[in-house]
Amino acid sequence: MDISRCRCTGCGETMLVTRLSCDRCNLLVEGEFEIPALARLSPEDQIFVAAFLRHHGSIKRMEALFDISYPTVKNRLNAIGALLDRDFAPPPTNAAVLEQLARGEISVDEALERLS
């Protein structure tokens, strides 16, 4: 599966990757795999982000590379950032983990794993 195309063409929802395979050695792994946030971006946005990183965040270089203005670069970066923020969940704090444990939402083992 091409992870750059992770939206269902039927309904538009995010698809779940359940199988990975290696063409070279025929290894097959099945399960549920989360697609990284950057892979959920459109192919065009992935190219833009890769170019931005390759050029060390130089907006001047992005202007020249894509033949766009400074405000357009900034707007595009802000839009991509908003898409990434939508999927970003920071790791829970120790206090949040202890609160979940106290409410019985997670087990002691789960709490210990999250706290380590």
XYZ file of C-alpha atoms in Angstrom:
116
model
C 0.000 0.000 0.000
C 1.256 3.459 -0.870
C 1.018 5.250 2.491
C 0.893 8.626 0.765
C -2.641 7.653 -0.259
C -4.232 6.793 3.043
C -7.741 8.144 2.403
C -10.566 5.880 1.296
C -11.568 6.711 -2.258
C -15.137 5.671 -1.434
C -15.904 7.781 1.630
C -12.787 9.897 2.238
C -12.087 8.518 5.720
C -8.602 7.519 6.839
C -7.806 3.939 5.924
C -6.166 1.512 8.334
C -3.002 -0.269 7.237
C -3.303 -3.925 8.212
C -0.634 -5.649 6.174
C 3.028 -4.992 5.379
C 5.090 -7.120 3.038
C 8.664 -7.271 1.782
C 9.004 -7.965 -1.947
C 12.602 -9.089 -1.498
C 12.240 -11.808 1.149
C 8.445 -12.277 1.138
C 8.141 -11.473 4.853
C 4.524 -10.661 5.669
C 3.377 -8.862 8.815
C -0.312 -8.477 9.579
C -1.894 -6.359 12.296
C -2.996 -2.764 12.743
C -0.389 -0.131 11.935
C -0.727 3.588 12.470
C 0.257 5.795 9.559
C 2.648 8.573 10.618
C 1.212 12.087 10.550
C 3.542 13.235 7.762
C 2.420 10.316 5.582
C -1.182 11.461 5.979
C -0.383 14.710 4.185
C -1.153 14.991 0.483
C 1.750 14.074 -1.816
C 2.148 17.772 -2.682
C 2.383 18.760 0.992
C 4.880 15.948 1.638
C 7.093 17.290 -1.161
C 6.810 20.819 0.257
C 7.774 19.674 3.770
C 10.669 17.568 2.453
C 11.980 20.528 0.441
C 11.654 22.818 3.464
C 13.648 20.396 5.615
C 16.267 19.736 2.937
C 16.862 23.476 2.669
C 17.137 23.902 6.444
C 13.928 25.907 6.757
C 15.035 28.647 4.389
C 11.960 30.541 3.264
C 14.082 32.398 0.710
C 15.101 29.068 -0.842
C 11.460 27.895 -0.851
C 10.442 31.096 -2.638
C 12.999 30.410 -5.373
C 12.392 26.667 -5.564
C 8.607 26.887 -5.900
C 8.494 30.346 -7.524
C 6.138 31.668 -4.855
C 6.135 34.701 -2.561
C 7.151 34.881 1.095
C 3.512 35.161 2.289
C 2.571 32.137 0.161
C 5.368 30.058 1.727
C 4.276 31.132 5.217
C 0.592 30.433 4.484
C 1.421 27.000 3.077
C 3.561 26.132 6.113
C 0.823 27.356 8.458
C -1.779 25.249 6.640
C 0.430 22.152 6.795
C 1.137 22.846 10.469
C -2.602 23.031 11.156
C -3.114 19.665 9.451
C -0.357 18.128 11.563
C -1.678 19.733 14.767
C -5.056 18.147 14.138
C -3.494 14.685 14.486
C -0.977 15.513 17.210
C -1.646 14.287 20.712
C 1.163 15.060 23.153
C 2.162 12.250 25.485
C 0.230 12.333 28.743
C 1.890 13.927 31.756
C 2.613 11.841 34.836
C -0.258 13.575 36.636
C -2.671 12.698 33.819
C -1.568 9.055 33.931
C -2.090 8.928 37.705
C -5.537 10.507 37.309
C -6.481 7.881 34.712
C -5.299 5.175 37.105
C -7.297 6.668 39.987
C -10.447 6.751 37.842
C -9.904 3.107 36.873
C -9.468 3.962 33.180
C -6.128 2.154 32.964
C -4.519 -0.706 34.853
C -1.489 -0.453 37.124
C 0.609 -2.158 34.434
C -0.538 0.380 31.805
C 0.239 3.243 34.198
C 3.734 1.885 34.886
C 4.376 1.518 31.162
C 3.279 5.092 30.457
C 5.319 6.474 33.356
C 8.557 4.792 32.304
